[in-house]
Amino acid sequence: MIPWRVRAALAAAVTLGEQLVHAPREAWPLLTARPAADPPPLELSRRGEPGARIAAVLHCHFPDVLPGLLGALEAIPEPFDLLVTTTAPLVLPDVLPSFAASAVVWQVDNRGRDILPLLRLVEAGHLEGYELACKVHTKKSSWRETGGRFSGDGAQWRDALVGGVLGSAAQVRRIIAAFDGDPALMMVTAPGQVLGPQYWGANGPLVRALARRAGITARPADLRFAAGSMYWVRAEVLRRLGALGLRSGHFDRERGQDDGTTAHAVERFLGYLVTSTGRLVTSDEIAPG
């Protein structure tokens, strides 16, 4: 008997092929659009002078979640620069993470979830000079509340993701030390969040298109990616992602989609980009120092 995940993946692939043939031009923008370059994101505020080796990259779409994320960043035990993108005007609170050497806020459109804002920062050169980045966002994933193939609601998932990469100062020290001691280590995400081929969904042609842009091979059986898009990563990986030259017009307009968008495809493709040069692990795989 064929496992349900395999059946679902095969069905999604057939459906996707039919959609690509019959889709209107605004569908699958990654495959159809030829957009112009984006202007730099609008800077709203700036504090301090950048210069740390670590960048904390935070995308804020739900401001009510922001205080919790800022508090979690307190676990980073050395100075870092805080790079915030937001879909609405946002003034940083007076109380910032204690180790934040500097903080900058940029306003972006509500498009591409947390993925496109990250690419906007990379394209504008704001990730230059950093060794490591910790990427988090105000994730809610309200679609999980309706049930389905994943357990837990969006808040539970967010807590697991944040706790898995910023759970304590001791945990973060181990993660940073692992990067410092192993040049092949490229990304660390939360326990249980590295997913494989059964989670292709409707993203196959989109990921292959991204792989062609990058000049790497994306074999379906080799898929391993950090689900939920919160992780520690070498900044050079994000700069390589920025080299794809993706624009706002390559991303779908927001309609609450839970699969098959450019953002979902980039999330999976990033796994290939990581494993083409090194290792992707979960934080519980890092031995205590």
mmCIF file of C-alpha atoms in Angstrom:
data_model
loop_
_atom_site.group_PDB
_atom_site.id
_atom_site.type_symbol
_atom_site.label_atom_id
_atom_site.label_comp_id
_atom_site.label_asym_id
_atom_site.label_seq_id
_atom_site.Cartn_x
_atom_site.Cartn_y
_atom_site.Cartn_z
ATOM 1 C CA MET A 1 0.000 0.000 0.000
ATOM 2 C CA ILE A 2 1.337 3.447 -0.938
ATOM 3 C CA PRO A 3 1.795 5.695 2.138
ATOM 4 C CA TRP A 4 -0.577 8.650 2.306
ATOM 5 C CA ARG A 5 2.259 11.171 2.116
ATOM 6 C CA VAL A 6 3.461 9.653 -1.164
ATOM 7 C CA ARG A 7 -0.082 9.594 -2.543
ATOM 8 C CA ALA A 8 -0.530 13.235 -1.541
ATOM 9 C CA ALA A 9 2.742 14.247 -3.178
ATOM 10 C CA LEU A 10 1.865 12.438 -6.421
ATOM 11 C CA ALA A 11 -1.597 13.979 -6.477
ATOM 12 C CA ALA A 12 -0.132 17.432 -5.854
ATOM 13 C CA ALA A 13 2.342 16.971 -8.698
ATOM 14 C CA VAL A 14 -0.439 16.010 -11.150
ATOM 15 C CA THR A 15 -2.619 18.885 -9.995
ATOM 16 C CA LEU A 16 0.279 21.299 -10.277
ATOM 17 C CA GLY A 17 0.990 20.232 -13.855
ATOM 18 C CA GLU A 18 -2.633 20.821 -14.807
ATOM 19 C CA GLN A 19 -2.608 24.208 -13.102
ATOM 20 C CA LEU A 20 0.546 25.290 -14.901
ATOM 21 C CA VAL A 21 -1.042 24.483 -18.244
ATOM 22 C CA HIS A 22 -4.337 26.230 -17.545
ATOM 23 C CA ALA A 23 -3.307 28.937 -15.080
ATOM 24 C CA PRO A 24 -3.887 32.629 -15.868
ATOM 25 C CA ARG A 25 -0.836 34.816 -16.238
ATOM 26 C CA GLU A 26 -0.953 36.096 -12.659
ATOM 27 C CA ALA A 27 -0.602 32.524 -11.335
ATOM 28 C CA TRP A 28 2.834 31.044 -10.659
ATOM 29 C CA PRO A 29 4.573 34.433 -10.906
ATOM 30 C CA LEU A 30 7.991 32.855 -10.367
ATOM 31 C CA LEU A 31 7.577 31.043 -13.691
ATOM 32 C CA THR A 32 5.771 33.740 -15.642
ATOM 33 C CA ALA A 33 6.660 37.211 -14.342
ATOM 34 C CA ARG A 34 9.529 39.380 -15.578
ATOM 35 C CA PRO A 35 9.412 42.155 -12.981
ATOM 36 C CA ALA A 36 11.652 45.186 -12.695
ATOM 37 C CA ALA A 37 14.032 45.580 -9.761
ATOM 38 C CA ASP A 38 12.576 46.697 -6.435
ATOM 39 C CA PRO A 39 13.533 49.951 -4.735
ATOM 40 C CA PRO A 40 15.392 49.609 -1.417
ATOM 41 C CA PRO A 41 13.087 49.028 1.569
ATOM 42 C CA LEU A 42 11.912 52.179 3.364
ATOM 43 C CA GLU A 43 13.962 52.851 6.498
ATOM 44 C CA LEU A 44 11.778 53.876 9.440
ATOM 45 C CA SER A 45 14.263 54.147 12.295
ATOM 46 C CA ARG A 46 17.864 53.481 13.243
ATOM 47 C CA ARG A 47 19.719 53.238 16.532
ATOM 48 C CA GLY A 48 23.385 52.643 17.228
ATOM 49 C CA GLU A 49 26.185 51.777 14.834
ATOM 50 C CA PRO A 50 26.328 48.367 13.123
ATOM 51 C CA GLY A 51 29.489 46.316 13.304
ATOM 52 C CA ALA A 52 28.739 43.069 15.131
ATOM 53 C CA ARG A 53 29.474 39.727 13.493
ATOM 54 C CA ILE A 54 25.930 38.429 14.158
ATOM 55 C CA ALA A 55 22.735 39.795 12.610
ATOM 56 C CA ALA A 56 19.353 39.027 14.158
ATOM 57 C CA VAL A 57 16.916 39.267 11.242
ATOM 58 C CA LEU A 58 13.328 39.703 12.451
ATOM 59 C CA HIS A 59 10.255 40.080 10.250
ATOM 60 C CA CYS A 60 7.227 41.599 12.024
ATOM 61 C CA HIS A 61 3.759 41.166 10.526
ATOM 62 C CA PHE A 62 1.930 40.612 13.838
ATOM 63 C CA PRO A 63 3.082 43.319 16.296
ATOM 64 C CA ASP A 64 1.476 41.552 19.266
ATOM 65 C CA VAL A 65 4.057 38.758 18.895
ATOM 66 C CA LEU A 66 7.016 41.169 18.711
ATOM 67 C CA PRO A 67 7.715 41.575 22.464
ATOM 68 C CA GLY A 68 8.108 37.826 22.865
ATOM 69 C CA LEU A 69 10.584 37.625 19.992
ATOM 70 C CA LEU A 70 12.609 40.557 21.289
ATOM 71 C CA GLY A 71 12.736 38.840 24.663
ATOM 72 C CA ALA A 72 13.913 35.592 23.064
ATOM 73 C CA LEU A 73 16.789 37.434 21.395
ATOM 74 C CA GLU A 74 18.129 38.156 24.891
ATOM 75 C CA ALA A 75 19.540 34.627 24.744
ATOM 76 C CA ILE A 76 22.215 35.720 22.250
ATOM 77 C CA PRO A 77 25.251 36.072 24.536
ATOM 78 C CA GLU A 78 27.309 38.495 22.466
ATOM 79 C CA PRO A 79 26.656 41.788 20.663
ATOM 80 C CA PHE A 80 24.496 41.581 17.556
ATOM 81 C CA ASP A 81 22.838 43.956 15.118
ATOM 82 C CA LEU A 82 19.039 43.804 14.955
ATOM 83 C CA LEU A 83 17.571 44.070 11.440
ATOM 84 C CA VAL A 84 13.781 44.385 11.489
ATOM 85 C CA THR A 85 11.381 44.367 8.540
ATOM 86 C CA THR A 86 7.738 45.233 9.127
ATOM 87 C CA THR A 87 4.568 45.427 7.045
ATOM 88 C CA ALA A 88 3.224 48.374 9.053
ATOM 89 C CA PRO A 89 4.818 51.488 10.553
ATOM 90 C CA LEU A 90 6.675 50.347 13.636
ATOM 91 C CA VAL A 91 8.695 52.199 16.214
ATOM 92 C CA LEU A 92 11.096 50.035 18.167
ATOM 93 C CA PRO A 93 10.252 49.846 21.866
ATOM 94 C CA ASP A 94 12.547 51.592 24.297
ATOM 95 C CA VAL A 95 13.589 48.244 25.774
ATOM 96 C CA LEU A 96 15.668 46.373 23.203
ATOM 97 C CA PRO A 97 17.502 43.090 23.645
ATOM 98 C CA SER A 98 20.369 43.808 26.011
ATOM 99 C CA PHE A 99 23.094 42.711 23.607
ATOM 100 C CA ALA A 100 21.756 44.597 20.557
ATOM 101 C CA ALA A 101 24.610 46.789 19.341
ATOM 102 C CA SER A 102 22.390 48.506 16.771
ATOM 103 C CA ALA A 103 18.856 48.276 15.413
ATOM 104 C CA VAL A 104 17.299 49.289 12.092
ATOM 105 C CA VAL A 105 13.643 49.016 11.011
ATOM 106 C CA TRP A 106 12.481 48.919 7.384
ATOM 107 C CA GLN A 107 8.907 48.934 6.097
ATOM 108 C CA VAL A 108 8.024 46.440 3.336
ATOM 109 C CA ASP A 109 4.875 45.342 1.505
ATOM 110 C CA ASN A 110 2.843 42.398 2.785
ATOM 111 C CA ARG A 111 4.059 40.055 0.102
ATOM 112 C CA GLY A 112 6.234 36.962 0.181
ATOM 113 C CA ARG A 113 5.616 36.369 3.904
ATOM 114 C CA ASP A 114 8.955 36.545 5.774
ATOM 115 C CA ILE A 115 10.942 35.382 2.716
ATOM 116 C CA LEU A 116 10.720 38.384 0.400
ATOM 117 C CA PRO A 117 11.586 40.919 3.164
ATOM 118 C CA LEU A 118 14.753 38.901 3.838
ATOM 119 C CA LEU A 119 15.663 38.988 0.148
ATOM 120 C CA ARG A 120 15.022 42.729 0.052
ATOM 121 C CA LEU A 121 17.565 43.216 2.843
ATOM 122 C CA VAL A 122 20.104 40.997 1.091
ATOM 123 C CA GLU A 123 19.636 42.745 -2.245
ATOM 124 C CA ALA A 124 20.102 46.135 -0.591
ATOM 125 C CA GLY A 125 23.406 44.961 0.912
ATOM 126 C CA HIS A 126 22.266 44.986 4.537
ATOM 127 C CA LEU A 127 23.632 41.472 5.220
ATOM 128 C CA GLU A 128 27.132 42.313 4.046
ATOM 129 C CA GLY A 129 29.885 41.902 6.615
ATOM 130 C CA TYR A 130 28.080 39.461 8.896
ATOM 131 C CA GLU A 131 29.278 35.952 9.721
ATOM 132 C CA LEU A 132 26.082 34.530 11.195
ATOM 133 C CA ALA A 133 22.405 35.401 11.097
ATOM 134 C CA CYS A 134 19.564 34.321 13.361
ATOM 135 C CA LYS A 135 16.296 34.588 11.420
ATOM 136 C CA VAL A 136 12.932 34.718 13.246
ATOM 137 C CA HIS A 137 9.495 36.136 12.478
ATOM 138 C CA THR A 138 6.126 36.797 14.114
ATOM 139 C CA LYS A 139 4.667 33.536 12.836
ATOM 140 C CA LYS A 140 1.018 32.688 13.520
ATOM 141 C CA SER A 141 0.140 30.045 10.877
ATOM 142 C CA SER A 142 -3.574 30.326 11.681
ATOM 143 C CA TRP A 143 -4.327 27.666 9.042
ATOM 144 C CA ARG A 144 -3.070 25.057 11.530
ATOM 145 C CA GLU A 145 -6.069 25.723 13.758
ATOM 146 C CA THR A 146 -8.316 23.992 11.214
ATOM 147 C CA GLY A 147 -6.486 20.704 11.723
ATOM 148 C CA GLY A 148 -4.954 18.565 8.980
ATOM 149 C CA ARG A 149 -1.632 16.854 8.536
ATOM 150 C CA PHE A 150 0.183 18.855 11.250
ATOM 151 C CA SER A 151 -0.408 18.695 14.986
ATOM 152 C CA GLY A 152 -0.607 21.779 17.194
ATOM 153 C CA ASP A 153 -1.762 25.300 16.398
ATOM 154 C CA GLY A 154 0.328 28.146 15.028
ATOM 155 C CA ALA A 155 1.303 29.528 18.430
ATOM 156 C CA GLN A 156 2.576 26.130 19.553
ATOM 157 C CA TRP A 157 4.594 25.786 16.369
ATOM 158 C CA ARG A 158 6.068 29.278 16.778
ATOM 159 C CA ASP A 159 7.027 28.559 20.375
ATOM 160 C CA ALA A 160 8.746 25.315 19.326
ATOM 161 C CA LEU A 161 10.659 27.089 16.557
ATOM 162 C CA VAL A 162 11.783 30.013 18.712
ATOM 163 C CA GLY A 163 12.618 27.770 21.648
ATOM 164 C CA GLY A 164 14.618 25.513 19.374
ATOM 165 C CA VAL A 165 16.976 28.272 18.235
ATOM 166 C CA LEU A 166 16.797 30.802 21.089
ATOM 167 C CA GLY A 167 15.800 28.625 24.011
ATOM 168 C CA SER A 168 18.532 29.749 26.410
ATOM 169 C CA ALA A 169 21.908 31.471 26.490
ATOM 170 C CA ALA A 170 23.564 28.079 26.987
ATOM 171 C CA GLN A 171 21.853 26.669 23.907
ATOM 172 C CA VAL A 172 22.828 29.662 21.773
ATOM 173 C CA ARG A 173 26.429 29.465 22.982
ATOM 174 C CA ARG A 174 26.535 25.844 21.815
ATOM 175 C CA ILE A 175 25.103 26.802 18.422
ATOM 176 C CA ILE A 176 27.571 29.654 17.897
ATOM 177 C CA ALA A 177 30.477 27.480 19.068
ATOM 178 C CA ALA A 178 29.400 24.765 16.616
ATOM 179 C CA PHE A 179 29.545 27.247 13.737
ATOM 180 C CA ASP A 180 32.911 28.531 14.923
ATOM 181 C CA GLY A 181 34.330 25.015 15.152
ATOM 182 C CA ASP A 182 32.888 23.477 11.981
ATOM 183 C CA PRO A 183 33.218 25.353 8.668
ATOM 184 C CA ALA A 184 30.903 22.803 7.024
ATOM 185 C CA LEU A 185 28.010 23.691 9.339
ATOM 186 C CA MET A 186 25.707 25.989 7.377
ATOM 187 C CA MET A 187 22.336 26.022 9.182
ATOM 188 C CA VAL A 188 20.835 25.063 12.556
ATOM 189 C CA THR A 189 17.086 24.907 13.109
ATOM 190 C CA ALA A 190 14.749 23.674 15.840
ATOM 191 C CA PRO A 191 14.362 19.982 16.740
ATOM 192 C CA GLY A 192 11.912 18.135 14.534
ATOM 193 C CA GLN A 193 11.844 20.874 11.891
ATOM 194 C CA VAL A 194 14.076 19.349 9.204
ATOM 195 C CA LEU A 195 11.585 17.867 6.742
ATOM 196 C CA GLY A 196 12.154 15.704 3.687
ATOM 197 C CA PRO A 197 10.673 14.540 0.369
ATOM 198 C CA GLN A 198 7.214 13.778 1.755
ATOM 199 C CA TYR A 199 6.765 17.553 2.143
ATOM 200 C CA TRP A 200 7.237 18.605 -1.463
ATOM 201 C CA GLY A 201 3.596 19.664 -1.640
ATOM 202 C CA ALA A 202 2.891 21.610 -4.831
ATOM 203 C CA ASN A 203 6.342 23.167 -5.007
ATOM 204 C CA GLY A 204 8.310 20.886 -7.343
ATOM 205 C CA PRO A 205 8.411 22.997 -10.547
ATOM 206 C CA LEU A 206 9.037 26.170 -8.551
ATOM 207 C CA VAL A 207 11.989 24.684 -6.669
ATOM 208 C CA ARG A 208 13.439 23.302 -9.889
ATOM 209 C CA ALA A 209 13.158 26.765 -11.443
ATOM 210 C CA LEU A 210 15.080 28.229 -8.515
ATOM 211 C CA ALA A 211 17.715 25.504 -8.807
ATOM 212 C CA ARG A 212 18.212 26.326 -12.486
ATOM 213 C CA ARG A 213 18.738 29.957 -11.555
ATOM 214 C CA ALA A 214 21.362 28.962 -8.995
ATOM 215 C CA GLY A 215 23.045 26.334 -11.143
ATOM 216 C CA ILE A 216 22.585 23.512 -8.630
ATOM 217 C CA THR A 217 20.793 20.159 -8.775
ATOM 218 C CA ALA A 218 17.545 19.675 -6.856
ATOM 219 C CA ARG A 219 16.899 15.923 -6.821
ATOM 220 C CA PRO A 220 13.435 15.221 -5.352
ATOM 221 C CA ALA A 221 14.661 12.452 -3.027
ATOM 222 C CA ASP A 222 17.308 14.755 -1.525
ATOM 223 C CA LEU A 223 14.911 17.384 -0.163
ATOM 224 C CA ARG A 224 15.823 18.489 3.393
ATOM 225 C CA PHE A 225 14.705 21.926 4.548
ATOM 226 C CA ALA A 226 14.083 23.930 7.708
ATOM 227 C CA ALA A 227 10.297 24.092 8.050
ATOM 228 C CA GLY A 228 8.913 27.249 9.614
ATOM 229 C CA SER A 229 11.780 29.435 8.384
ATOM 230 C CA MET A 230 13.438 30.141 11.753
ATOM 231 C CA TYR A 231 17.079 29.208 12.058
ATOM 232 C CA TRP A 232 20.710 30.135 12.537
ATOM 233 C CA VAL A 233 22.607 30.322 9.253
ATOM 234 C CA ARG A 234 25.895 31.487 7.840
ATOM 235 C CA ALA A 235 25.262 34.886 6.269
ATOM 236 C CA GLU A 236 27.057 33.765 3.109
ATOM 237 C CA VAL A 237 24.173 31.356 2.455
ATOM 238 C CA LEU A 238 21.673 34.208 2.549
ATOM 239 C CA ARG A 239 23.874 36.256 0.230
ATOM 240 C CA ARG A 240 23.856 33.323 -2.219
ATOM 241 C CA LEU A 241 20.072 33.228 -1.931
ATOM 242 C CA GLY A 242 19.995 36.934 -2.756
ATOM 243 C CA ALA A 243 22.009 36.264 -5.893
ATOM 244 C CA LEU A 244 18.930 34.599 -7.413
ATOM 245 C CA GLY A 245 17.711 38.092 -8.265
ATOM 246 C CA LEU A 246 14.116 37.533 -7.135
ATOM 247 C CA ARG A 247 11.835 40.575 -7.104
ATOM 248 C CA SER A 248 8.482 41.396 -5.513
ATOM 249 C CA GLY A 249 6.765 40.514 -8.776
ATOM 250 C CA HIS A 250 8.079 36.961 -8.534
ATOM 251 C CA PHE A 251 6.041 36.423 -5.348
ATOM 252 C CA ASP A 252 2.347 35.643 -5.092
ATOM 253 C CA ARG A 253 -0.101 38.172 -3.737
ATOM 254 C CA GLU A 254 -1.123 37.264 -0.208
ATOM 255 C CA ARG A 255 -4.340 35.233 -0.042
ATOM 256 C CA GLY A 256 -3.646 33.037 2.961
ATOM 257 C CA GLN A 257 -2.129 30.224 0.867
ATOM 258 C CA ASP A 258 -0.608 27.307 2.779
ATOM 259 C CA ASP A 259 1.343 25.746 -0.114
ATOM 260 C CA GLY A 260 2.513 26.180 -3.699
ATOM 261 C CA THR A 261 3.738 29.791 -3.590
ATOM 262 C CA THR A 262 7.137 31.279 -4.336
ATOM 263 C CA ALA A 263 7.696 31.747 -0.593
ATOM 264 C CA HIS A 264 7.063 28.038 0.045
ATOM 265 C CA ALA A 265 9.374 27.122 -2.817
ATOM 266 C CA VAL A 266 12.198 29.355 -1.569
ATOM 267 C CA GLU A 267 11.866 27.803 1.900
ATOM 268 C CA ARG A 268 12.507 24.371 0.369
ATOM 269 C CA PHE A 269 15.124 25.544 -2.112
ATOM 270 C CA LEU A 270 17.124 27.077 0.724
ATOM 271 C CA GLY A 271 17.621 23.539 2.022
ATOM 272 C CA TYR A 272 19.279 22.566 -1.262
ATOM 273 C CA LEU A 273 21.402 25.697 -1.162
ATOM 274 C CA VAL A 274 22.590 24.785 2.342
ATOM 275 C CA THR A 275 23.295 21.124 1.637
ATOM 276 C CA SER A 276 25.082 21.910 -1.632
ATOM 277 C CA THR A 277 27.888 23.456 0.444
ATOM 278 C CA GLY A 278 27.579 21.979 3.926
ATOM 279 C CA ARG A 279 25.332 20.646 6.664
ATOM 280 C CA LEU A 280 21.846 21.389 7.965
ATOM 281 C CA VAL A 281 21.240 20.122 11.527
ATOM 282 C CA THR A 282 18.818 20.643 14.398
ATOM 283 C CA SER A 283 19.915 22.232 17.648
ATOM 284 C CA ASP A 284 19.515 19.000 19.600
ATOM 285 C CA GLU A 285 22.098 17.366 17.324
ATOM 286 C CA ILE A 286 24.784 19.726 18.602
ATOM 287 C CA ALA A 287 26.728 18.134 21.428
ATOM 288 C CA PRO A 288 27.130 20.152 24.633
ATOM 289 C CA GLY A 289 30.437 21.987 24.766
#
